[in-house]
Short mmCIF file of C-alpha atoms in Angstrom, two decimals:
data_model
loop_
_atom_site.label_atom_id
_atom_site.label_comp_id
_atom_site.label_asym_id
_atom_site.label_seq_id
_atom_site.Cartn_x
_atom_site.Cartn_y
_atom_site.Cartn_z
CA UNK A 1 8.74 -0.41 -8.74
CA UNK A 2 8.87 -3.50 -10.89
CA UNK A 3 6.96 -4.25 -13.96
CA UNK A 4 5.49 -8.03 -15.27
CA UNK A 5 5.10 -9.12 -18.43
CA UNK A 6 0.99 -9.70 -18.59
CA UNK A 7 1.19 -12.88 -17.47
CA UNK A 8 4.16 -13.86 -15.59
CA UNK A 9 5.06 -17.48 -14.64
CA UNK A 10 3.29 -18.54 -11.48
CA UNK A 11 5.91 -18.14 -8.27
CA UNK A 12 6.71 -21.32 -5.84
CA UNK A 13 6.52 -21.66 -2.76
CA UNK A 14 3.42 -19.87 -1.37
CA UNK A 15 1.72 -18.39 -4.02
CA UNK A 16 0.10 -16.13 -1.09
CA UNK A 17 3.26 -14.72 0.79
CA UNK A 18 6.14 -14.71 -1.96
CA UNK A 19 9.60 -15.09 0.18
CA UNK A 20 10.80 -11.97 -1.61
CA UNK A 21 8.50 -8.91 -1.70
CA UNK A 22 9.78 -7.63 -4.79
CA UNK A 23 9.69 -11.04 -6.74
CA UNK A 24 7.70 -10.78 -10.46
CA UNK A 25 4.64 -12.73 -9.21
CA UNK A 26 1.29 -12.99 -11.38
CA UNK A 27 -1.59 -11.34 -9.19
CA UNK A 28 -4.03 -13.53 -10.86
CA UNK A 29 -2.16 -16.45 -10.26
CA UNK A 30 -2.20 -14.73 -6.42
CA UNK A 31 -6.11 -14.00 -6.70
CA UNK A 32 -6.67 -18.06 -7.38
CA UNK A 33 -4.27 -19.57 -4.63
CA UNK A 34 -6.51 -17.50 -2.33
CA UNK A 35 -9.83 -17.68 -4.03
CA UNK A 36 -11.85 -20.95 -4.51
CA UNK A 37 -11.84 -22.09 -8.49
CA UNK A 38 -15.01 -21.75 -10.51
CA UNK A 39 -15.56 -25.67 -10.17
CA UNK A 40 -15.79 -24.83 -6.22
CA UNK A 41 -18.96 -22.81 -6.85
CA UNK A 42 -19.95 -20.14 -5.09
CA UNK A 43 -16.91 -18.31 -3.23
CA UNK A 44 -16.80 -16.25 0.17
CA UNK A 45 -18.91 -13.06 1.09
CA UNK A 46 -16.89 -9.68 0.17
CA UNK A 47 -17.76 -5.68 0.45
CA UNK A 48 -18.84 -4.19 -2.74
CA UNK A 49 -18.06 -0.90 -3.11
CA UNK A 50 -19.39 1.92 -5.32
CA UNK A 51 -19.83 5.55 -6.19
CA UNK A 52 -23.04 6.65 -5.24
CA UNK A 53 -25.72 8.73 -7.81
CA UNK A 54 -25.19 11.09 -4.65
CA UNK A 55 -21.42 10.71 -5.71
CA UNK A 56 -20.85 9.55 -1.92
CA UNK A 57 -18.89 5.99 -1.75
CA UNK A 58 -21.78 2.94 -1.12
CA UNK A 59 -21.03 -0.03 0.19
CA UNK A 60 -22.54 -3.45 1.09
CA UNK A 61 -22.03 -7.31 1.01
CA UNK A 62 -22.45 -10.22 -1.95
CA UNK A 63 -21.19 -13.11 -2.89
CA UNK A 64 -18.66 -13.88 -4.99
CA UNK A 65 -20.22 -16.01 -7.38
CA UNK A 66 -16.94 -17.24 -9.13
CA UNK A 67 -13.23 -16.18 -9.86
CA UNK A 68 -12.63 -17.41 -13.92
CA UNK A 69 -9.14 -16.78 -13.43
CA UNK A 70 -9.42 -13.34 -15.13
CA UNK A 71 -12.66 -11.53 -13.32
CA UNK A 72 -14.87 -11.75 -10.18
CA UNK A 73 -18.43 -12.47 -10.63
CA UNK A 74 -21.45 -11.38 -8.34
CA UNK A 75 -25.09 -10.71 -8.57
CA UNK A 76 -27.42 -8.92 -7.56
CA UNK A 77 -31.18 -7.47 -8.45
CA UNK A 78 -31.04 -5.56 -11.37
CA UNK A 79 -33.53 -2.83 -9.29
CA UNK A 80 -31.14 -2.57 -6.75
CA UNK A 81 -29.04 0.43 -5.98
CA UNK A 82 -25.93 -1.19 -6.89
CA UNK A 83 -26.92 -1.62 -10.29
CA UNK A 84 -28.27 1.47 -10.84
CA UNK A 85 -24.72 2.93 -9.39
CA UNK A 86 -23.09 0.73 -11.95
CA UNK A 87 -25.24 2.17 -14.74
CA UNK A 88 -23.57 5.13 -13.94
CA UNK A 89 -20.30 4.75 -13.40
CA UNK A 90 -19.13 0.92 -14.02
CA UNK A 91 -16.23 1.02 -11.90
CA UNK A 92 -16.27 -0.66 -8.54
CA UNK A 93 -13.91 -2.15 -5.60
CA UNK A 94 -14.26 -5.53 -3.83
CA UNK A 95 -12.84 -6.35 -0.59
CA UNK A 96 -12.44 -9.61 0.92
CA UNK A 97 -11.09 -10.77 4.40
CA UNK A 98 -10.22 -13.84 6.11
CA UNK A 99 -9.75 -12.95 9.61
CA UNK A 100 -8.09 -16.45 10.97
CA UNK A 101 -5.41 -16.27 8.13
CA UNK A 102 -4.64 -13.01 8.49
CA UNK A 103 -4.91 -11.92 4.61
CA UNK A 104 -7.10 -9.66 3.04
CA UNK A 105 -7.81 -8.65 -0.76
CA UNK A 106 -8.88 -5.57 -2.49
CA UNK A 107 -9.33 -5.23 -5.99
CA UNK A 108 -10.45 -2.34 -7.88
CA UNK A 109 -11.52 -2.26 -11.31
CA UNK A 110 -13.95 -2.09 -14.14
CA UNK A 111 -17.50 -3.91 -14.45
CA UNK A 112 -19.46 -5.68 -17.55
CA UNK A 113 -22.54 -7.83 -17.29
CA UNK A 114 -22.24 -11.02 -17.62
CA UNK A 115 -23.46 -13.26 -20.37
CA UNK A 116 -27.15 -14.48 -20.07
CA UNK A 117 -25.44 -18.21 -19.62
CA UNK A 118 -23.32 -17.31 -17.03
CA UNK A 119 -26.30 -15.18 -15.13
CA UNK A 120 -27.95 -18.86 -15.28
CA UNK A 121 -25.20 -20.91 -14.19
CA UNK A 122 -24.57 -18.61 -11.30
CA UNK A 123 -28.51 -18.57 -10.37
CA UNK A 124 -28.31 -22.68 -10.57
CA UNK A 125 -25.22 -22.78 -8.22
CA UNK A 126 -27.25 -20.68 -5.73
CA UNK A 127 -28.78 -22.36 -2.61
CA UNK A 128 -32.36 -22.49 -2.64
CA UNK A 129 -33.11 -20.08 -0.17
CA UNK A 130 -30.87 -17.78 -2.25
CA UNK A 131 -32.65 -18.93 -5.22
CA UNK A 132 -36.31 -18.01 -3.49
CA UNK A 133 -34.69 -15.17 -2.08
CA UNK A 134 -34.08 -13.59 -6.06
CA UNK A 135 -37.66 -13.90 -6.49
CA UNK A 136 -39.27 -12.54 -3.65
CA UNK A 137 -36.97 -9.58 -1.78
CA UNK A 138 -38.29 -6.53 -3.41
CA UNK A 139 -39.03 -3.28 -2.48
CA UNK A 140 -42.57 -3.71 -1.45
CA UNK A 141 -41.95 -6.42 0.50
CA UNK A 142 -39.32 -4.48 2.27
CA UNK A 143 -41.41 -1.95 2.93
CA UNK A 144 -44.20 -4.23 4.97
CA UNK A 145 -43.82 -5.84 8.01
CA UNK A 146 -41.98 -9.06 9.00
CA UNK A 147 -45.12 -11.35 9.10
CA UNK A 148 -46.06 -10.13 5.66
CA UNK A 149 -42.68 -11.02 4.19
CA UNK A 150 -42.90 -14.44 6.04
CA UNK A 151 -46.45 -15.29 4.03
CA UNK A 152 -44.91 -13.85 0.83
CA UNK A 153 -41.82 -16.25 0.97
CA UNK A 154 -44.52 -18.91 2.08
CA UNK A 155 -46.96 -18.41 -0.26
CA UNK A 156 -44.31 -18.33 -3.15
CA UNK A 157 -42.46 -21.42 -2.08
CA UNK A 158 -45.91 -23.43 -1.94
CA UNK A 159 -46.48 -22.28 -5.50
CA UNK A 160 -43.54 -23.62 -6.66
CA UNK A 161 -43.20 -27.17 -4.38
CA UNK A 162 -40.04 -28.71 -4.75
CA UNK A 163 -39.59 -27.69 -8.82
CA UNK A 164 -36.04 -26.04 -10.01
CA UNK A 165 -36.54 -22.38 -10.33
CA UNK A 166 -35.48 -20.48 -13.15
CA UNK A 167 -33.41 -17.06 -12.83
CA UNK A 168 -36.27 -14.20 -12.38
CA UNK A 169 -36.02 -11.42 -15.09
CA UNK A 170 -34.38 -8.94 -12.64
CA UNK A 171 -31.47 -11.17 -12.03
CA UNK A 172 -28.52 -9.79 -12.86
CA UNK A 173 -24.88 -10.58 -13.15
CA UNK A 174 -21.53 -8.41 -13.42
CA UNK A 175 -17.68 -9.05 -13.64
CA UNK A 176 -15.32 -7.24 -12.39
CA UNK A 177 -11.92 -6.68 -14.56
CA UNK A 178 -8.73 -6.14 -12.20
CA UNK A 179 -7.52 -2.81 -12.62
CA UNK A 180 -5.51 -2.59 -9.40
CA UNK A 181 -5.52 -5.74 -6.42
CA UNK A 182 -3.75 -5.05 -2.81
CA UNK A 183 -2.88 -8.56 -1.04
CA UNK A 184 -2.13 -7.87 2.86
CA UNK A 185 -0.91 -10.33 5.26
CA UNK A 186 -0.54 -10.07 8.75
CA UNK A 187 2.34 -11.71 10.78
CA UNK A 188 2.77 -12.15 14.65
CA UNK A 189 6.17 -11.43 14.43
CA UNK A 190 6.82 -8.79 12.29
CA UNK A 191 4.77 -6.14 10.52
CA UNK A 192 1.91 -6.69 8.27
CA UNK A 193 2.44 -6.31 4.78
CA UNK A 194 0.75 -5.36 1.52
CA UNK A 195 1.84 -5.90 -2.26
CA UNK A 196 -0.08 -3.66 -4.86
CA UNK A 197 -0.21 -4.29 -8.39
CA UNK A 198 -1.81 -2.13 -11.18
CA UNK A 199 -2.26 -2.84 -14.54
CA UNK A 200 -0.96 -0.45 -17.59
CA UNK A 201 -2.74 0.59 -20.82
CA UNK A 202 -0.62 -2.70 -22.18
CA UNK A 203 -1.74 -5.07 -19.90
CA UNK A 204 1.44 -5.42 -17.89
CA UNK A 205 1.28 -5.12 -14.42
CA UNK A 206 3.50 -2.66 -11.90
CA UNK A 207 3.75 -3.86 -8.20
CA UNK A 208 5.04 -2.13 -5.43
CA UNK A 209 5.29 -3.26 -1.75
CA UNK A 210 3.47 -1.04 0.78
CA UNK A 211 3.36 -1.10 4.47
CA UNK A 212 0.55 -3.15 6.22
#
């Protein structure tokens, strides 16, 4: 095992599949080669992963609403079971795949809200059906039938016309600090591969090469 200083010098080459396995590479500076900047806007679709209040592992899909460079942001409604499960125990894993590059990224740390500003930016960056979407999915209108849910989104967007829409008060936003992040990449000729890196109490990071 090798250990980095907390924030090592960015490696050449590609930042994604260092030449040497056991080179002293940032896994921030990894995280960002991959990941689109926050000036992109809204990033990829990635599996959110949490203990349950049953304290059985849940799981579903969000966006990643930004990578600062330091954490990734999502959202989500602040009724929802993930936020309820992060009440509890603010700890969480993220996975995210690209299938036709053959690289995939966990990372597995600790949560915060966001800041109110940031909650708004994200919201503003949102498409508007995603923006609609924050206002009306709730769990009444989950509970009724598909025509019902069609009039509520109707009704709601003829309210509103073609005005910006503010975040509603359940919107919610969370950050997730890198406590451990697995890169894997798959190769056609040769085995795939995965470099781990954890973080210690001092903010340095260990990394170790596992197989694919």
């Amino acid at each position: 095992m090798t250990v980095l200083p907390g924030q090592a010098a960015a490696a050449t080459g590609d930042a994604a599949a260092p030449a040497d396995p056991a080179a002293l590479v940032d896994p921030l500076v990894l995280a960002a080669a991959w990941l689109p900047s926050a000036e992109d806007g809204p990033g990829p679709t990635m599996t959110l992963s949490t203990v349950g209040l049953d304290g059985y592992p849940d799981a579903r899909t969000v966006l990643l609403s930004r990578f600062d460079g330091e954490r990734l942001h999502f959202h989500t409604d602040a009724r929802s079971r993930k936020a309820a499960e992060l009440a509890e125990l603010a700890r969480a894993a993220v996975t995210l795949v690209w299938p036709e590059a053959a690289r995939q990224l966990v990372v597995v740390g600790d949560i915060a809200p966001v800041t109110d500003a940031e909650a708004r930016a994200a919201y503003a960056a949102r498409t508007r059906y995603l923006q609609v979407l924050a206002w009306v999915n709730d769990r009444e209108a989950a509970e009724r039938d598909p025509e019902h849910r069609r009039r509520v989104w109707a009704d709601f967007t003829a309210s509103r016309g073609g005005a910006a829409l503010d975040p509603p008060s359940t919107w919610a936003g969370y950050a997730l600090t890198p406590h451990r992040m697995v890169f894997w990449r798959g190769a056609v000729d040769a085995a795939s591969h995965r470099t781990a890196y954890e973080r210690g109490p001092d903010g340095s990071w260990s990394q170790e090469s596992w197989p694919g």
